[in-house]
CSV table of C-alpha atoms in Angstrom, one decimal:
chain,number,residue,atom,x,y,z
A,1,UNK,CA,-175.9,-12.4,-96.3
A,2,UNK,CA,-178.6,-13.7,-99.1
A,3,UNK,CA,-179.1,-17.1,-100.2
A,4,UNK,CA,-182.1,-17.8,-102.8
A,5,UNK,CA,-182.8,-21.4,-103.8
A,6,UNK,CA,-185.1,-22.7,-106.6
A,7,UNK,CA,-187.7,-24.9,-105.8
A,8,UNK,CA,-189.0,-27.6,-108.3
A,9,UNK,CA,-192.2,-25.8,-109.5
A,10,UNK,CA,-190.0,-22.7,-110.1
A,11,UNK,CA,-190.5,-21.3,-106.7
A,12,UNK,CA,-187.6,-18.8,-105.1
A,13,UNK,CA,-186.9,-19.0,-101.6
A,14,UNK,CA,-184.5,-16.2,-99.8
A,15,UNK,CA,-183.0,-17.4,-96.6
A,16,UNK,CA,-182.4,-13.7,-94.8
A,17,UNK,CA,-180.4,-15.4,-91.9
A,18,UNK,CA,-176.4,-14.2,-90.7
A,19,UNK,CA,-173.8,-16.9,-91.0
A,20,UNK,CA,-171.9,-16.3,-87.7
A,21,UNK,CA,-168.1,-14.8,-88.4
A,22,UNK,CA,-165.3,-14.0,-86.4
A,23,UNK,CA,-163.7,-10.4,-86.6
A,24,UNK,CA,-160.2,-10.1,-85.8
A,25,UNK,CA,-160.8,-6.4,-85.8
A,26,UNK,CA,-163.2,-7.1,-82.1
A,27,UNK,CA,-160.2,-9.0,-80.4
A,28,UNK,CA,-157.5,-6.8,-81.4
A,29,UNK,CA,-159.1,-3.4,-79.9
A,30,UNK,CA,-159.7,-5.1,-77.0
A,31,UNK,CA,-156.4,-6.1,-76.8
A,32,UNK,CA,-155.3,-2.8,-77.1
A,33,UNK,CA,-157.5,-1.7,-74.9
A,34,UNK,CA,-155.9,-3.9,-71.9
A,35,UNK,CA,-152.5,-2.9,-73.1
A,36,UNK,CA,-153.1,0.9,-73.2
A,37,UNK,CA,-154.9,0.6,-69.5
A,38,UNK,CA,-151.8,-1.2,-68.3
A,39,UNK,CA,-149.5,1.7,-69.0
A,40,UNK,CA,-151.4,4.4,-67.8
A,41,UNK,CA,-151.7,2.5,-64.5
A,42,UNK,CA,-147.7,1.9,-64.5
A,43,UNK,CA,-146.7,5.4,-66.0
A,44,UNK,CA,-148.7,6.8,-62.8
A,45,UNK,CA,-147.1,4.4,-60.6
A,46,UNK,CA,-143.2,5.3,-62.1
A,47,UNK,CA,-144.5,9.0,-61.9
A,48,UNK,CA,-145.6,8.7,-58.3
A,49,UNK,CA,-142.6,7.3,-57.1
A,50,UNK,CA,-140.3,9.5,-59.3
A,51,UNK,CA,-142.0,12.5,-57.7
A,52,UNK,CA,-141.6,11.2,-54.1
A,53,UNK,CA,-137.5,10.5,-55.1
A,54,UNK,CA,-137.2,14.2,-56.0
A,55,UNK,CA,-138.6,15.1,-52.4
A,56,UNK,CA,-137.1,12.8,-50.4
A,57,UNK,CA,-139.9,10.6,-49.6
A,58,UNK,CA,-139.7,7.0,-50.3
A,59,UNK,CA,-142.4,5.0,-52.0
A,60,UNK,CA,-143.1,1.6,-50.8
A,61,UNK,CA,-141.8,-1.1,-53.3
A,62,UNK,CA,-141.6,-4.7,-52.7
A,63,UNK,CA,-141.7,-3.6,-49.0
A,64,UNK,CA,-143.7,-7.2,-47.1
A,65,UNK,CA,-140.7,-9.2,-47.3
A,66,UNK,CA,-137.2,-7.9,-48.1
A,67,UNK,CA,-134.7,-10.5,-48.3
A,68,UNK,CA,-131.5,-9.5,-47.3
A,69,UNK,CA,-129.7,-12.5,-46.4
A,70,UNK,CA,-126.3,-11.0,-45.0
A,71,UNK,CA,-124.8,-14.2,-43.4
A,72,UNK,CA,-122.6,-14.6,-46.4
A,73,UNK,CA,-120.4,-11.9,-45.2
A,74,UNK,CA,-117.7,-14.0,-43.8
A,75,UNK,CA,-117.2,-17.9,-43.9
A,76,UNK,CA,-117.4,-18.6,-39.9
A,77,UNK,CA,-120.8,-17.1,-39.3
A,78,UNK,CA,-123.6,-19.7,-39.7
A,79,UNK,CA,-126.8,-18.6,-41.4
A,80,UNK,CA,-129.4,-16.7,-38.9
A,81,UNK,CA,-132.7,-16.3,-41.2
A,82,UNK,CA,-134.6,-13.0,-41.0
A,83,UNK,CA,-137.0,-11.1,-42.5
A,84,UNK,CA,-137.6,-7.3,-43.1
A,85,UNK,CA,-140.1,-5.0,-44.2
A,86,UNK,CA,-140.7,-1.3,-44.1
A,87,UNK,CA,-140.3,1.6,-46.6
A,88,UNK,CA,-136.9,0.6,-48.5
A,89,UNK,CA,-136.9,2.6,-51.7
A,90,UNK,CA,-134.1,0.1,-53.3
A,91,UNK,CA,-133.3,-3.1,-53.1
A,92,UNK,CA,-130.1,-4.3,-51.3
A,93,UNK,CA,-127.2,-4.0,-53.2
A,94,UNK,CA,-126.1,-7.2,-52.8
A,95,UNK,CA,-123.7,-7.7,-55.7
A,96,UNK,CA,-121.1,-5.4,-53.7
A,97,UNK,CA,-120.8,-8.1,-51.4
A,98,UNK,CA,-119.2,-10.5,-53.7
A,99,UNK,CA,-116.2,-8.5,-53.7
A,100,UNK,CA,-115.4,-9.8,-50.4
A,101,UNK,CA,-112.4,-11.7,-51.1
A,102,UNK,CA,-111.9,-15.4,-49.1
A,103,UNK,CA,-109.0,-14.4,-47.7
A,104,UNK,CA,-111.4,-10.8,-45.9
A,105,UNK,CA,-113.7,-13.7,-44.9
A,106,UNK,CA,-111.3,-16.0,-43.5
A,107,UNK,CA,-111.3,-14.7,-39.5
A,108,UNK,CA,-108.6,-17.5,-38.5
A,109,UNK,CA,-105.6,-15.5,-40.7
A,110,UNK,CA,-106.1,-12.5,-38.4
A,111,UNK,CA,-106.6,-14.8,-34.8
A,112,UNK,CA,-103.3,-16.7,-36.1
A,113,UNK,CA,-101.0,-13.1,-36.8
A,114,UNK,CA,-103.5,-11.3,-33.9
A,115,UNK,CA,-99.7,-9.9,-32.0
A,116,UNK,CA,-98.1,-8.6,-35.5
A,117,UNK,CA,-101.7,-7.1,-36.9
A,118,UNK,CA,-102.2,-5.3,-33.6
A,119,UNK,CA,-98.6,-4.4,-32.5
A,120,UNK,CA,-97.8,-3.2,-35.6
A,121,UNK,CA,-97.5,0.4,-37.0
A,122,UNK,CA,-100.4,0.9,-39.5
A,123,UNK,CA,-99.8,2.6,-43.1
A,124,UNK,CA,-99.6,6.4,-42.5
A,125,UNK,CA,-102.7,8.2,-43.7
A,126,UNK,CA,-101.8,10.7,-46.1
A,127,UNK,CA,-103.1,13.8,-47.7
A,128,UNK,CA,-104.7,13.4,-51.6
A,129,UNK,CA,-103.4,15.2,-54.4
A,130,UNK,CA,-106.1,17.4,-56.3
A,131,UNK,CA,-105.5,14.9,-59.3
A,132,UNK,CA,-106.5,11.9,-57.1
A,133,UNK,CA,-109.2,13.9,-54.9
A,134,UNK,CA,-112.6,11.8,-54.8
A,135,UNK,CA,-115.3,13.5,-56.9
A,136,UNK,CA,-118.0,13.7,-54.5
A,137,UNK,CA,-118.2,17.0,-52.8
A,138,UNK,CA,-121.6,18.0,-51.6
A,139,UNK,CA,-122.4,16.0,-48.4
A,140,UNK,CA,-125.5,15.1,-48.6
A,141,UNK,CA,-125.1,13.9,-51.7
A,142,UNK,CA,-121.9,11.6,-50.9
A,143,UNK,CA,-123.0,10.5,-47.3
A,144,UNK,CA,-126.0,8.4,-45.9
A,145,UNK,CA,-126.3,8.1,-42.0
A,146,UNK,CA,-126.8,4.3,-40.4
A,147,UNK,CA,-128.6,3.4,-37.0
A,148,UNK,CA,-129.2,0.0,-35.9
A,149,UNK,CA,-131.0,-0.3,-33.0
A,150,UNK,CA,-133.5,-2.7,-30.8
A,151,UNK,CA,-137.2,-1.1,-30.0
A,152,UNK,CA,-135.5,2.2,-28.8
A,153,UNK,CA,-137.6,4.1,-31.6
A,154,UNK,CA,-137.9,7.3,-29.4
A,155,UNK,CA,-134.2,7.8,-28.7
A,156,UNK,CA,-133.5,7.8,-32.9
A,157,UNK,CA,-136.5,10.3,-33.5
A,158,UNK,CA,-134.8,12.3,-31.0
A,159,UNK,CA,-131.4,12.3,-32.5
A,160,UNK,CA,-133.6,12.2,-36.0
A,161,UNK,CA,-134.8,15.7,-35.1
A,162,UNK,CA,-131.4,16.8,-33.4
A,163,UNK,CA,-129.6,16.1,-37.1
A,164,UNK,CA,-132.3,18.3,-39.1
A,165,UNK,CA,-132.4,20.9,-36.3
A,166,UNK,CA,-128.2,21.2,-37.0
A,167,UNK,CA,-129.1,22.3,-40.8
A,168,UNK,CA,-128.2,18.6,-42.2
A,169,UNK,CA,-132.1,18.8,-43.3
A,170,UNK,CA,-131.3,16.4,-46.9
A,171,UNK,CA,-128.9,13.9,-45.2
A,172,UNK,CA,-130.6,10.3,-46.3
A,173,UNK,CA,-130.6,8.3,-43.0
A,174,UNK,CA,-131.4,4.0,-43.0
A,175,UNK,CA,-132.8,2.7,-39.5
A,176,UNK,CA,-132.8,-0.7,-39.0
A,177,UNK,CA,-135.0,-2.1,-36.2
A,178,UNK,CA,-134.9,-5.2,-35.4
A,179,UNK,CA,-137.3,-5.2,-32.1
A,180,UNK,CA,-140.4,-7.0,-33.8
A,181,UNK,CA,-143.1,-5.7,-31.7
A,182,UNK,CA,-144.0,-1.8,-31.3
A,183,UNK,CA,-144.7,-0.7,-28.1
A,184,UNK,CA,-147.1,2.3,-26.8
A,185,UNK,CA,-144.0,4.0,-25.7
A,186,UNK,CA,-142.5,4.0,-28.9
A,187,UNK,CA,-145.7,4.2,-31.2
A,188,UNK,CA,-144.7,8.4,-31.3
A,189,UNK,CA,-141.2,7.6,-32.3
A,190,UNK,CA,-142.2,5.6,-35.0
A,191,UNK,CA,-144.8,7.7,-36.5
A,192,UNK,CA,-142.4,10.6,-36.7
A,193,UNK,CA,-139.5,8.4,-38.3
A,194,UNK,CA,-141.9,7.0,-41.0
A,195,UNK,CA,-143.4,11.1,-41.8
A,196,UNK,CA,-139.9,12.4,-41.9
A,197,UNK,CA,-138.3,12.8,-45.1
A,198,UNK,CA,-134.8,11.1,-46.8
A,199,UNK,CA,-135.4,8.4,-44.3
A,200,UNK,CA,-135.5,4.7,-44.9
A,201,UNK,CA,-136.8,2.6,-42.1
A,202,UNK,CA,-136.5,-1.1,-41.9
A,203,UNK,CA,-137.7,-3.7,-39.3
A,204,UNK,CA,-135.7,-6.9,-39.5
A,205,UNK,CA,-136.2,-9.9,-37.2
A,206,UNK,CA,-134.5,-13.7,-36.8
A,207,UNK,CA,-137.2,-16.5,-37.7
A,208,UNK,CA,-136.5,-18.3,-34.6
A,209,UNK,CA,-138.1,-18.0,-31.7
A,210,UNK,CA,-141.2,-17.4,-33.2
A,211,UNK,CA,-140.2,-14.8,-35.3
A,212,UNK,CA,-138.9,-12.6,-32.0
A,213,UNK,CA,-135.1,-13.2,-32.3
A,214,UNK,CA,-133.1,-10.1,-32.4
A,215,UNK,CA,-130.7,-10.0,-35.6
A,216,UNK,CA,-127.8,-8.1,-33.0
A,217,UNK,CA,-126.1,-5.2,-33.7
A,218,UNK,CA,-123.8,-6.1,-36.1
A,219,UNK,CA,-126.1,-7.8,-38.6
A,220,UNK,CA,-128.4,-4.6,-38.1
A,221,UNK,CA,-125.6,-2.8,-39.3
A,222,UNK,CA,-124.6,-4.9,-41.8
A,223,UNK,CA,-128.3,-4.9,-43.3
A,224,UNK,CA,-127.8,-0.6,-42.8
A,225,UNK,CA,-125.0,-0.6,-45.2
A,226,UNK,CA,-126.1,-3.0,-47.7
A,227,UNK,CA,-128.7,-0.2,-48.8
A,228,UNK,CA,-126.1,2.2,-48.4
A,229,UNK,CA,-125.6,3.8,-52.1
A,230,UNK,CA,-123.4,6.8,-51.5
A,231,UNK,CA,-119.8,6.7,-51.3
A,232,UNK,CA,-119.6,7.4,-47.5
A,233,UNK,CA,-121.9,6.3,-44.6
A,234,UNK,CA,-121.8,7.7,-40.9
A,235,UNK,CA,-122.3,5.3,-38.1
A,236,UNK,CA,-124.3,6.1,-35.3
A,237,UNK,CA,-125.8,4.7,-32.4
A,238,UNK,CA,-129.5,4.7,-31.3
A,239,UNK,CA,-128.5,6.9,-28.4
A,240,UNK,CA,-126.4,9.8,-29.9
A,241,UNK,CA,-128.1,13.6,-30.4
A,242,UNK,CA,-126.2,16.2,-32.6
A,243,UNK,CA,-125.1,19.4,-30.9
A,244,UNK,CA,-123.2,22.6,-32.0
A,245,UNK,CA,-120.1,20.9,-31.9
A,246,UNK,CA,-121.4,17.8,-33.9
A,247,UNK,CA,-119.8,19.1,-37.4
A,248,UNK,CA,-119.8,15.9,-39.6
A,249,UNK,CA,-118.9,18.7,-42.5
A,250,UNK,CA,-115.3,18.4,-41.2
A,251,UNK,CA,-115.3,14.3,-40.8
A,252,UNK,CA,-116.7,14.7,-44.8
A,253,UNK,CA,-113.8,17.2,-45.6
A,254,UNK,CA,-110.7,14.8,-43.7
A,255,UNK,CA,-112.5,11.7,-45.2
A,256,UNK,CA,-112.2,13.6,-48.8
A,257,UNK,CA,-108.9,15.0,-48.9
A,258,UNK,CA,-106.8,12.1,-47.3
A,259,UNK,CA,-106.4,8.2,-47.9
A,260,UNK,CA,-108.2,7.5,-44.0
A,261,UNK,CA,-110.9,5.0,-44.5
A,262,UNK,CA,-112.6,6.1,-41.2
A,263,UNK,CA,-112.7,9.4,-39.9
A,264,UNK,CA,-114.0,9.4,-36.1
A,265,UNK,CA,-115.7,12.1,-33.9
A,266,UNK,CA,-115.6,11.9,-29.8
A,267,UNK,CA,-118.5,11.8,-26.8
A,268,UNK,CA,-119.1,15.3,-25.3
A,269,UNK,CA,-118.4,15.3,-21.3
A,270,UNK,CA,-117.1,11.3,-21.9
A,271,UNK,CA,-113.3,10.0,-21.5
A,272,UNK,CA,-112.0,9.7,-24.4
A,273,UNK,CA,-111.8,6.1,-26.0
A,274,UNK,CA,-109.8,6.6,-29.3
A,275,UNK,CA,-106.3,5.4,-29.5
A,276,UNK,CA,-104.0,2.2,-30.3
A,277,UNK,CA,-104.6,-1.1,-30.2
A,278,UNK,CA,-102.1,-3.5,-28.8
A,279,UNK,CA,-101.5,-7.2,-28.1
A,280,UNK,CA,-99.2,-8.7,-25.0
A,281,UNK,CA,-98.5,-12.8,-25.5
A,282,UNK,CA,-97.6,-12.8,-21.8
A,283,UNK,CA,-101.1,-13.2,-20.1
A,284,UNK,CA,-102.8,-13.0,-23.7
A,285,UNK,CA,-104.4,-9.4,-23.2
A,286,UNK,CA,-105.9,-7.5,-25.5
A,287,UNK,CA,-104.9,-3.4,-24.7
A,288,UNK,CA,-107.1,-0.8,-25.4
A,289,UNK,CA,-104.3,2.8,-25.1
A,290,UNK,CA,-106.7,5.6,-24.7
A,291,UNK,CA,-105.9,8.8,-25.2
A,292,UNK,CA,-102.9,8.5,-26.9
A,293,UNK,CA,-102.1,8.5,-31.3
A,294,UNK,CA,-99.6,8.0,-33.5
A,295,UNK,CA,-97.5,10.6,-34.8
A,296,UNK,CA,-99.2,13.1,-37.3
A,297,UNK,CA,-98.4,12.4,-41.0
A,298,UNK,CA,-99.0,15.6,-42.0
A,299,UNK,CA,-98.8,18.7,-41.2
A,300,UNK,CA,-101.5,20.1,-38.2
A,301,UNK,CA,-103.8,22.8,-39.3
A,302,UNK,CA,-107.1,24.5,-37.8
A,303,UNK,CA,-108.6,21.2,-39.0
A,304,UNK,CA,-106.8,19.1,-36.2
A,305,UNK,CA,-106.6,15.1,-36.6
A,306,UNK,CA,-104.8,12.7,-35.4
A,307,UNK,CA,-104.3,8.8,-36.0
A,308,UNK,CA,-105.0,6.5,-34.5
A,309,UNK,CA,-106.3,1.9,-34.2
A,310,UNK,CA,-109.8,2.6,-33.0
A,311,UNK,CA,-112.5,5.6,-32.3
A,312,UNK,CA,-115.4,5.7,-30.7
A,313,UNK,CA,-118.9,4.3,-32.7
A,314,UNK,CA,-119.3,7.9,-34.3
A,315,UNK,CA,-117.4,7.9,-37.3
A,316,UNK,CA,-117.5,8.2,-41.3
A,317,UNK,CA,-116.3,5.8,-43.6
A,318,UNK,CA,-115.8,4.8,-47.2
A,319,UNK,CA,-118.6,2.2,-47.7
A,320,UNK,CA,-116.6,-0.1,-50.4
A,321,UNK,CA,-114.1,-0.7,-48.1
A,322,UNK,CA,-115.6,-1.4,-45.6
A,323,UNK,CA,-117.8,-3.8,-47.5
A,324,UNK,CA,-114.7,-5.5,-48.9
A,325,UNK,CA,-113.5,-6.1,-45.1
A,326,UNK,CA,-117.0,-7.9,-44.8
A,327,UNK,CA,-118.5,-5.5,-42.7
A,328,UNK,CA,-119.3,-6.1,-39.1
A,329,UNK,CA,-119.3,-9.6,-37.3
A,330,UNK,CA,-123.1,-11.0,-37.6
A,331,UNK,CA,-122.1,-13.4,-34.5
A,332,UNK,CA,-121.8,-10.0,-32.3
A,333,UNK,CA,-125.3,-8.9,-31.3
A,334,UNK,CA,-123.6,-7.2,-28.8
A,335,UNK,CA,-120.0,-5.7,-28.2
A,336,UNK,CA,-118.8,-5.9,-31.6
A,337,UNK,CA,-116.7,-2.8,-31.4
A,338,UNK,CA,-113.3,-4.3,-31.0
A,339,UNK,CA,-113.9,-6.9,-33.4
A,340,UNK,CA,-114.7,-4.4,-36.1
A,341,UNK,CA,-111.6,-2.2,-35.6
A,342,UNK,CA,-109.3,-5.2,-35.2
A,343,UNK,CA,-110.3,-6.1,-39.0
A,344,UNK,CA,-110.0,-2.6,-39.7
A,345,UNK,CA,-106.5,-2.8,-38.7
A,346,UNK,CA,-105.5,-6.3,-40.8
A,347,UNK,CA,-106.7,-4.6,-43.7
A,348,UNK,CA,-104.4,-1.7,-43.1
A,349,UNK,CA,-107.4,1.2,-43.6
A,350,UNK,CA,-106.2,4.0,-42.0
A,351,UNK,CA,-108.3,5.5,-38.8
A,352,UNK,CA,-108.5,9.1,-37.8
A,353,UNK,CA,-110.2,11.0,-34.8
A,354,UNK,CA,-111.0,14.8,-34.9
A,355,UNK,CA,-111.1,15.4,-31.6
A,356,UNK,CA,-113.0,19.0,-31.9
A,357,UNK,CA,-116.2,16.9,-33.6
A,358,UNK,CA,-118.5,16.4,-30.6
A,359,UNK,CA,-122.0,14.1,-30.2
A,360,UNK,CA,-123.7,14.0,-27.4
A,361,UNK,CA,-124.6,10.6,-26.0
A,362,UNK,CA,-128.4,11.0,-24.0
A,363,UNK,CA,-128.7,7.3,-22.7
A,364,UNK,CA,-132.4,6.8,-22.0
A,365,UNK,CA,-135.5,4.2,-21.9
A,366,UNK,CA,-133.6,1.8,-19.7
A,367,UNK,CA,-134.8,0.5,-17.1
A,368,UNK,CA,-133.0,-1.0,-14.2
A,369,UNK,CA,-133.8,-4.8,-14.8
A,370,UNK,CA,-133.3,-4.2,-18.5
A,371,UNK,CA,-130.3,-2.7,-18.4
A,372,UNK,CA,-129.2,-5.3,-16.1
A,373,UNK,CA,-130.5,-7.5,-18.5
A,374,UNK,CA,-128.3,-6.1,-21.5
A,375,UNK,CA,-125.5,-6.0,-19.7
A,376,UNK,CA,-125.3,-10.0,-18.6
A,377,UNK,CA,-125.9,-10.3,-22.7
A,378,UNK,CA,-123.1,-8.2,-23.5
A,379,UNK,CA,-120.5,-10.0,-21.0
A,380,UNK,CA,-121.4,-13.1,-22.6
A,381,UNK,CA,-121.3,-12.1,-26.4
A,382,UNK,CA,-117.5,-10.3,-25.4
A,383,UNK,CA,-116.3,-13.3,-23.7
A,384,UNK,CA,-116.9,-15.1,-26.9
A,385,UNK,CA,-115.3,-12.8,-29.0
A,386,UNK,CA,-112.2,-13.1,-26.8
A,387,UNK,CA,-112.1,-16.2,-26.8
A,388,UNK,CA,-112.9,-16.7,-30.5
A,389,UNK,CA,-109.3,-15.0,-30.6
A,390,UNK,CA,-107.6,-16.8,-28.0
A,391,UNK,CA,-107.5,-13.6,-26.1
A,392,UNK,CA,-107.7,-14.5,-22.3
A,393,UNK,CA,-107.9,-10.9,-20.4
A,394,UNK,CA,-108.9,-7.3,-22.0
A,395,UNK,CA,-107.7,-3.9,-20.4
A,396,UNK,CA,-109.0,-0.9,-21.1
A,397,UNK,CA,-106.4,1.7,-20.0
A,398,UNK,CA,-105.3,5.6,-20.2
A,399,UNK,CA,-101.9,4.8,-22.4
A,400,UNK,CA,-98.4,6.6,-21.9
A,401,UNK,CA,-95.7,7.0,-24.9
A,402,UNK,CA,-93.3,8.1,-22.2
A,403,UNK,CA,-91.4,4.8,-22.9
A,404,UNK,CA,-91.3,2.3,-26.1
A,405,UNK,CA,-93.3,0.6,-26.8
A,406,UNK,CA,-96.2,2.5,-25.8
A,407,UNK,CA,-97.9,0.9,-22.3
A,408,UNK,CA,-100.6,0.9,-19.8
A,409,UNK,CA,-100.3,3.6,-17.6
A,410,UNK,CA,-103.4,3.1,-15.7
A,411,UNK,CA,-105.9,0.7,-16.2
A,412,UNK,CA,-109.7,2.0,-16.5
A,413,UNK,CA,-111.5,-1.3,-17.5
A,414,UNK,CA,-110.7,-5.0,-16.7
A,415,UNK,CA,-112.8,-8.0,-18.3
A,416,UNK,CA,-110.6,-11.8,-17.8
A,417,UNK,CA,-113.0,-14.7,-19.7
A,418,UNK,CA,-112.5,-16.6,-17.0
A,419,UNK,CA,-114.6,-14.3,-14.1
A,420,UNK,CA,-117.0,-11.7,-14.8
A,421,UNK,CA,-115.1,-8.7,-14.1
A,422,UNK,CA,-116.2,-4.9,-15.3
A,423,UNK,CA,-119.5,-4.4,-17.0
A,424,UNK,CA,-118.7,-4.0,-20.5
């Protein structure tokens, strides 16, 4: 910019310097600069991770520390802090949870009516009209498979492989570990879990004792199903491998076409451990009738069922009501099987076994003093769920309907509180 300025004797003087001036034009392209930068970095990041949804892979999001704090699932169960981390595509689902109703949550209602609950007859599963037939059909759409287990990474790659080698190649499977520490011996089993596809895989782990407390089964489960987002789940242990015989198809087709809330396979080359539940005041003894069910509801087909209190932990069941129930007892790291079907029976969800739907159980990686180990564990965790009930002996026997009401016909299992007999 020019500025002239007359002098007295007539003189003109041109000052050629720039007076300094701001541009708004300067700051607002580099604004847009930073903003058009920003979406190209989070339109490749949505596309990445929409790409790896469409193939089954997961993405890591928010992975370092997922906090699912499931110790609000029923009243009685203090807090146990954890922490997990691994390749969860979503976050927990936690809202679903709220729908657990006080009364769900309240354990002493059951322990109080524990004789009528368990000797009573449940409500008869029954077939669903066409009208009222769920809407999810294809099942590996409608169904995602749970394992909880502790370090044994190599058994659940094996049964990992055993479920895509029996054409269920798209079934979405969550593994929760809560062993903090990976071992040599397990390094292979975790590389192939993390490469294989439609797989979540969580580590979870107490904060106490230095970040090496073991969650338990139940709260490993519980953690399973809150990323759960199909309609059904299948529940499996660590140690189960799919065979011929292992046709979760049917447990899909009986779960979708009558009002059972659990739908239960059996153990290849095991005794069978389905049947009633029952209660005796004399003595306080919980009963365990194997091998015997209540009368069919409807009429018997090729697709043979029967109902029964309890099945084995290889079964399919509708995930909202199961949530609603609260899920699984976070107290049980171990034995929490009678527990959870005992709840399943207060709630009145109906519980069916299909006998001709095998898994194979391939118990492995224990050693002796581990196993030895596990099993002083388990005692004590079962004696504190009996007694938790005011349940003072447990019996595990094969059942007989020959008189009423159906009885013990010969005892295969015996656990009191008071001495440590069996090894369950």
């Amino acid at each position: 910019m020019l500025h002239s300025n007359q002098a007295a004797n007539g003189t003109v003087t041109i000052d050629l310097r720039q007076k300094p001036t701001t541009s708004p034009t300067s700051f607002m392209k580099k604004l847009f600069d930073c903003i058009f930068l920003f979406s190209v970095f989070l339109g490749c990041f949505l596309w990445i991770n929409f790409v790896n949804y469409i193939y089954g892979r997961t993405v890591i999001i928010n992975a370092n520390f997922i906090k699912a704090s499931i110790h609000h699932h029923s009243v009685h169960q203090h807090p146990l802090h954890h922490q997990c981390h691994g390749n969860a595509s979503a976050e927990p689902l936690r809202h679903r949870w709220e729908k657990v109703s006080s009364r769900s949550r309240n354990y002493e209602i059951i322990r109080k009516n524990l004789p009528g609950i368990l000797n009573s007859p449940p409500k008869p599963v029954t077939p669903l009209s066409n009208t009222h037939s769920r809407g999810c059909h294809k099942l590996e759409e409608c169904v995602t498979a749970i394992i909880s287990t502790h370090g044994r990474l190599d058994n659940v790659a094996r049964q990992l492989k055993s479920i895509r080698d029996m054409g269920y190649t798209r079934l979405p499977v969550v593994i929760v570990n809560d062993h903090p520490p990976v071992s040599i011996e397990t390094q292979h089993g975790l590389e192939f879990i993390t490469k294989a596809t439609s797989v979540q895989y969580i580590r979870c782990y107490g904060e106490g004792s230095g970040g090496k407390e073991r969650l338990g089964v139940g709260r490993g489960r519980n953690i399973a199903l809150d990323h759960v987002t199909t309609p059904y789940f299948l529940q499996l242990d660590d140690d189960f491998t799919f065979v011929e015989s292992t046709n979760i198809s049917l447990l899909f087709h009986l779960l979708t076409t009558t009002t059972a809330t659990i739908v239960g396979g059996t153990v290849q080359k095991k005794p069978r451990f389905d049947g009633l539940l029952r209660y005796k005041e004399e003595g306080k003894t919980l009963f365990v009738l194997t091998g015997i069910t209540y009368a069919a509801n409807i009429e018997q087909s090729s697709n043979q069922w029967n109902q029964v209190d309890i099945v084995v932990n290889f079964f399919m069941g509708r995930t909202e009501n199961i949530i609603r129930m609260g899920g699984w007892d976070n107290n049980q790291k171990h034995n929490e099987h009678e527990e959870f079907f005992i709840r399943v029976k207060a709630h009145n969800y109906g519980v069916v076994v299909c006998p001709k739907v095998k898994i194979c159980h391939t118990r492995t990686g224990y050693v002796a003093e581990l196993k030895q180990t596990q099993n002083l564990k388990s005692r004590d965790y079962f004696r504190r769920f009996l007694r938790s009930n005011g349940i003072i002996q447990y019996r595990q026997c094969i059942g007989s309907y020959k008189v009423a009401p159906p009885v013990c016909k010969k005892t295969i299992f015996h656990f009191s509180v008071n001495r440590a007999s069996g090894s369950k």
